[in-house]
Amino acid sequence: MDDADPKDGYTRRAVLVTSAAGVVAATLPLGVDAAPAADTAALANVTLRINGQPRSLAIDPRVTLLDALREHLRLTGAKKGCDHGQCGACTVMVNGRRINSCLTLAVMHDGDAVTTIEGLGDPKKLHPMQAAFVKHDGYQCGYCTPGQICSAVGMLDEMRRGMPSHVTHDIAVRPLFSDEELRERMSGNICRCAGYPNIIEAIREVAGKAAGETA
Ligand code: FES
Ligand code: FES
């Protein structure tokens, strides 16, 4: 049977083969080479400064910063919770600002400085925020914790720079480290274990020290 379309010259068979190939490509995990020769041409070169070290990648331009960190650079501290900007588990800092790494593409950060939980401190020399989370039991399962800590560090820097929040009544008041402020500013980081009281205690201690209070 002749399946040629007399109007546009395409055959029904050719359309079906092309569609099937598209479905296969769309269902492959990002970063997986379906056809190495063709994919190589589509890869983008990006250099990120990760925790002070330059790291170069040839990467599918659709790969998020979170997947680049976890799947390509094996930095699994930043966690994938929702993968669409609702939980904060993937929070890292880019050029000193906290961001949800699941909501941005790695190729958008060529040349940027990325700080992950691995770069904040290590077990022998904890960052003050990491030490405060340990001291105050600011975690239970720990899944949200890397994001909470990175977010808290970035958030305190925002406060020091005088950035108001939705609950700031008087932007002239310094410091702005009330629990109400801390809770509002950390509201993008969800803890399914509901460890919020301890998380706030930990952040309050670091914030207080930074503001010159005695802990
Ligand atoms: S994994 Fe990025 S916000 Fe939830
Ligand atoms: S400690 Fe379990 S989700 Fe926060």
Tab-separated table of C-alpha atoms and ligand atoms in Angstrom:
chain	number	residue	atom	x	y	z
A	1	MET	CA	0.000	0.000	0.000
A	2	ASP	CA	1.345	3.408	-0.939
A	3	ASP	CA	1.304	5.689	2.166
A	4	ALA	CA	2.668	8.835	0.480
A	5	ASP	CA	0.799	12.083	1.106
A	6	PRO	CA	0.254	13.528	-2.342
A	7	LYS	CA	0.086	17.116	-0.999
A	8	ASP	CA	3.337	17.533	0.955
A	9	GLY	CA	5.481	14.648	-0.207
A	10	TYR	CA	5.883	13.112	3.325
A	11	THR	CA	5.157	9.442	3.730
A	12	ARG	CA	3.080	8.219	6.635
A	13	ARG	CA	5.928	5.849	7.543
A	14	ALA	CA	8.480	8.688	7.696
A	15	VAL	CA	6.254	10.724	10.006
A	16	LEU	CA	5.763	7.774	12.371
A	17	VAL	CA	9.513	7.017	12.519
A	18	THR	CA	10.344	10.664	13.246
A	19	SER	CA	7.701	10.867	15.986
A	20	ALA	CA	8.912	7.687	17.658
A	21	ALA	CA	12.482	9.024	17.705
A	22	GLY	CA	11.244	12.217	19.322
A	23	VAL	CA	9.440	10.311	22.056
A	24	VAL	CA	12.557	8.261	22.830
A	25	ALA	CA	14.699	11.402	23.018
A	26	ALA	CA	12.201	13.173	25.263
A	27	THR	CA	12.106	10.308	27.762
A	28	LEU	CA	15.867	9.962	28.171
A	29	PRO	CA	17.287	11.432	31.398
A	30	LEU	CA	19.046	14.722	30.840
A	31	GLY	CA	22.737	14.284	30.291
A	32	VAL	CA	22.359	10.790	28.846
A	33	ASP	CA	23.849	10.483	25.395
A	34	ALA	CA	21.229	9.079	23.009
A	35	ALA	CA	23.459	9.496	19.973
A	36	PRO	CA	26.920	10.644	21.034
A	37	ALA	CA	27.898	12.165	17.705
A	38	ALA	CA	24.730	14.262	17.463
A	39	ASP	CA	24.616	15.177	21.170
A	40	THR	CA	28.218	16.308	21.284
A	41	ALA	CA	27.342	19.079	18.867
A	42	ALA	CA	24.508	20.145	21.161
A	43	LEU	CA	26.553	20.286	24.351
A	44	ALA	CA	27.404	23.628	25.887
A	45	ASN	CA	30.687	24.434	27.576
A	46	VAL	CA	30.357	26.024	30.966
A	47	THR	CA	32.876	26.801	33.674
A	48	LEU	CA	31.620	27.207	37.205
A	49	ARG	CA	33.714	28.220	40.170
A	50	ILE	CA	32.498	25.629	42.655
A	51	ASN	CA	33.566	26.191	46.251
A	52	GLY	CA	36.577	28.137	45.014
A	53	GLN	CA	37.654	25.636	42.362
A	54	PRO	CA	37.048	26.105	38.631
A	55	ARG	CA	35.100	23.183	37.162
A	56	SER	CA	34.491	22.925	33.431
A	57	LEU	CA	31.673	20.913	31.947
A	58	ALA	CA	30.406	20.065	28.487
A	59	ILE	CA	26.759	19.831	29.343
A	60	ASP	CA	23.309	19.565	27.842
A	61	PRO	CA	22.006	23.154	27.980
A	62	ARG	CA	18.768	21.889	29.554
A	63	VAL	CA	20.531	20.618	32.683
A	64	THR	CA	19.674	22.534	35.833
A	65	LEU	CA	22.354	23.815	38.147
A	66	LEU	CA	21.137	21.289	40.726
A	67	ASP	CA	21.566	18.355	38.357
A	68	ALA	CA	24.934	19.681	37.208
A	69	LEU	CA	26.096	19.698	40.821
A	70	ARG	CA	24.623	16.351	41.787
A	71	GLU	CA	24.833	14.260	38.615
A	72	HIS	CA	27.839	15.730	36.836
A	73	LEU	CA	30.061	16.980	39.648
A	74	ARG	CA	28.996	14.444	42.295
A	75	LEU	CA	28.314	17.156	44.840
A	76	THR	CA	25.243	15.631	46.419
A	77	GLY	CA	24.930	17.959	49.403
A	78	ALA	CA	22.258	20.074	47.718
A	79	LYS	CA	19.132	17.934	47.681
A	80	LYS	CA	16.323	17.491	45.184
A	81	GLY	CA	13.021	17.728	46.996
A	82	CYS	CA	10.331	19.123	44.735
A	83	ASP	CA	12.450	20.095	41.693
A	84	HIS	CA	10.258	23.117	41.066
A	85	GLY	CA	11.107	25.816	43.551
A	86	GLN	CA	8.821	24.994	46.433
A	87	CYS	CA	10.903	23.302	49.124
A	88	GLY	CA	14.330	24.967	49.215
A	89	ALA	CA	16.208	21.674	49.642
A	90	CYS	CA	18.364	22.589	46.650
A	91	THR	CA	19.461	25.999	47.961
A	92	VAL	CA	23.032	27.009	47.135
A	93	MET	CA	24.695	30.388	46.866
A	94	VAL	CA	25.638	31.926	43.552
A	95	ASN	CA	27.876	34.969	43.737
A	96	GLY	CA	26.875	35.278	47.389
A	97	ARG	CA	23.108	35.113	46.807
A	98	ARG	CA	20.997	32.154	47.864
A	99	ILE	CA	19.054	30.587	45.022
A	100	ASN	CA	17.043	27.471	44.295
A	101	SER	CA	19.414	25.546	42.074
A	102	CYS	CA	16.550	23.474	40.623
A	103	LEU	CA	15.093	26.605	39.039
A	104	THR	CA	18.092	27.716	37.030
A	105	LEU	CA	20.131	26.199	34.234
A	106	ALA	CA	23.828	25.503	34.672
A	107	VAL	CA	24.646	27.258	31.399
A	108	MET	CA	23.246	30.491	32.812
A	109	HIS	CA	26.055	30.558	35.365
A	110	ASP	CA	29.170	30.397	33.239
A	111	GLY	CA	31.915	32.075	35.291
A	112	ASP	CA	29.774	32.358	38.431
A	113	ALA	CA	30.949	31.447	41.920
A	114	VAL	CA	28.793	28.682	43.391
A	115	THR	CA	28.983	27.772	47.067
A	116	THR	CA	27.409	24.514	48.176
A	117	ILE	CA	27.127	23.005	51.626
A	118	GLU	CA	30.376	21.140	50.906
A	119	GLY	CA	32.143	24.472	50.487
A	120	LEU	CA	30.837	26.104	53.655
A	121	GLY	CA	32.767	23.854	56.015
A	122	ASP	CA	33.749	20.288	56.690
A	123	PRO	CA	33.471	17.983	59.709
A	124	LYS	CA	36.846	19.173	61.026
A	125	LYS	CA	36.089	22.850	60.547
A	126	LEU	CA	32.374	23.533	60.557
A	127	HIS	CA	30.933	26.827	59.400
A	128	PRO	CA	29.371	28.614	62.424
A	129	MET	CA	25.913	27.932	60.976
A	130	GLN	CA	26.669	24.225	60.622
A	131	ALA	CA	27.983	24.128	64.186
A	132	ALA	CA	24.857	25.902	65.455
A	133	PHE	CA	22.572	23.418	63.686
A	134	VAL	CA	24.470	20.570	65.378
A	135	LYS	CA	24.364	22.288	68.763
A	136	HIS	CA	20.624	23.008	68.588
A	137	ASP	CA	19.562	19.768	66.861
A	138	GLY	CA	18.341	21.753	63.883
A	139	TYR	CA	17.487	18.623	61.920
A	140	GLN	CA	15.872	15.234	62.182
A	141	CYS	CA	16.127	13.265	58.920
A	142	GLY	CA	18.545	15.886	57.598
A	143	TYR	CA	17.197	16.005	54.059
A	144	CYS	CA	16.365	19.689	54.147
A	145	THR	CA	19.416	20.622	56.220
A	146	PRO	CA	21.982	21.538	53.533
A	147	GLY	CA	19.414	23.860	51.960
A	148	GLN	CA	18.417	25.287	55.339
A	149	ILE	CA	22.027	26.059	56.226
A	150	CYS	CA	22.944	27.604	52.872
A	151	SER	CA	19.742	29.608	52.957
A	152	ALA	CA	20.392	30.786	56.520
A	153	VAL	CA	23.892	31.953	55.638
A	154	GLY	CA	22.624	33.843	52.602
A	155	MET	CA	19.663	35.208	54.543
A	156	LEU	CA	21.801	36.671	57.336
A	157	ASP	CA	23.934	38.405	54.749
A	158	GLU	CA	20.783	39.912	53.213
A	159	MET	CA	19.761	41.173	56.652
A	160	ARG	CA	23.161	42.678	57.301
A	161	ARG	CA	22.854	44.548	54.038
A	162	GLY	CA	19.538	45.950	55.249
A	163	MET	CA	17.235	44.147	52.832
A	164	PRO	CA	13.698	44.313	54.264
A	165	SER	CA	11.229	41.432	54.224
A	166	HIS	CA	7.445	41.332	54.027
A	167	VAL	CA	7.225	41.520	57.821
A	168	THR	CA	9.699	44.353	58.335
A	169	HIS	CA	7.741	47.106	60.059
A	170	ASP	CA	10.531	49.663	60.286
A	171	ILE	CA	13.469	49.380	57.912
A	172	ALA	CA	15.448	51.831	60.068
A	173	VAL	CA	15.553	49.369	62.975
A	174	ARG	CA	18.817	47.459	63.280
A	175	PRO	CA	19.392	44.614	63.689
A	176	LEU	CA	16.335	43.017	62.129
A	177	PHE	CA	16.917	39.675	63.787
A	178	SER	CA	13.506	39.041	65.377
A	179	ASP	CA	12.073	35.510	65.240
A	180	GLU	CA	9.287	36.871	63.057
A	181	GLU	CA	11.888	38.139	60.590
A	182	LEU	CA	13.873	34.906	60.688
A	183	ARG	CA	10.787	32.761	60.105
A	184	GLU	CA	9.561	34.904	57.233
A	185	ARG	CA	12.959	35.016	55.573
A	186	MET	CA	13.405	31.245	55.899
A	187	SER	CA	9.885	30.483	54.690
A	188	GLY	CA	11.183	29.189	51.362
A	189	ASN	CA	12.873	26.287	53.121
A	190	ILE	CA	10.443	23.575	54.097
A	191	CYS	CA	11.241	20.964	56.737
A	192	ARG	CA	8.973	17.946	56.544
A	193	CYS	CA	10.205	16.848	59.970
A	194	ALA	CA	8.959	20.194	61.303
A	195	GLY	CA	12.234	20.996	63.017
A	196	TYR	CA	11.523	24.724	62.780
A	197	PRO	CA	11.918	25.719	66.460
A	198	ASN	CA	15.422	24.252	66.596
A	199	ILE	CA	16.324	25.662	63.196
A	200	ILE	CA	15.326	29.135	64.359
A	201	GLU	CA	17.289	28.686	67.595
A	202	ALA	CA	20.394	27.832	65.604
A	203	ILE	CA	19.996	30.761	63.236
A	204	ARG	CA	19.197	33.132	66.095
A	205	GLU	CA	22.427	32.174	67.830
A	206	VAL	CA	24.536	32.873	64.746
A	207	ALA	CA	22.612	36.052	64.016
A	208	GLY	CA	23.063	37.213	67.616
A	209	LYS	CA	26.783	36.596	67.538
A	210	ALA	CA	27.075	38.403	64.240
A	211	ALA	CA	25.194	41.330	65.728
A	212	GLY	CA	27.564	41.433	68.687
A	213	GLU	CA	25.184	39.925	71.249
A	214	THR	CA	26.344	37.357	73.749
A	215	ALA	CA	24.972	33.922	72.973
B	1	FES	S1	14.237	20.977	44.910
B	1	FES	FE1	14.534	23.073	44.452
B	1	FES	S2	13.038	24.116	45.598
B	1	FES	FE2	12.586	22.006	45.929
B	2	FES	S1	15.081	17.500	59.023
B	2	FES	FE1	13.800	16.158	57.855
B	2	FES	S2	12.988	17.442	56.320
B	2	FES	FE2	13.997	18.803	57.648
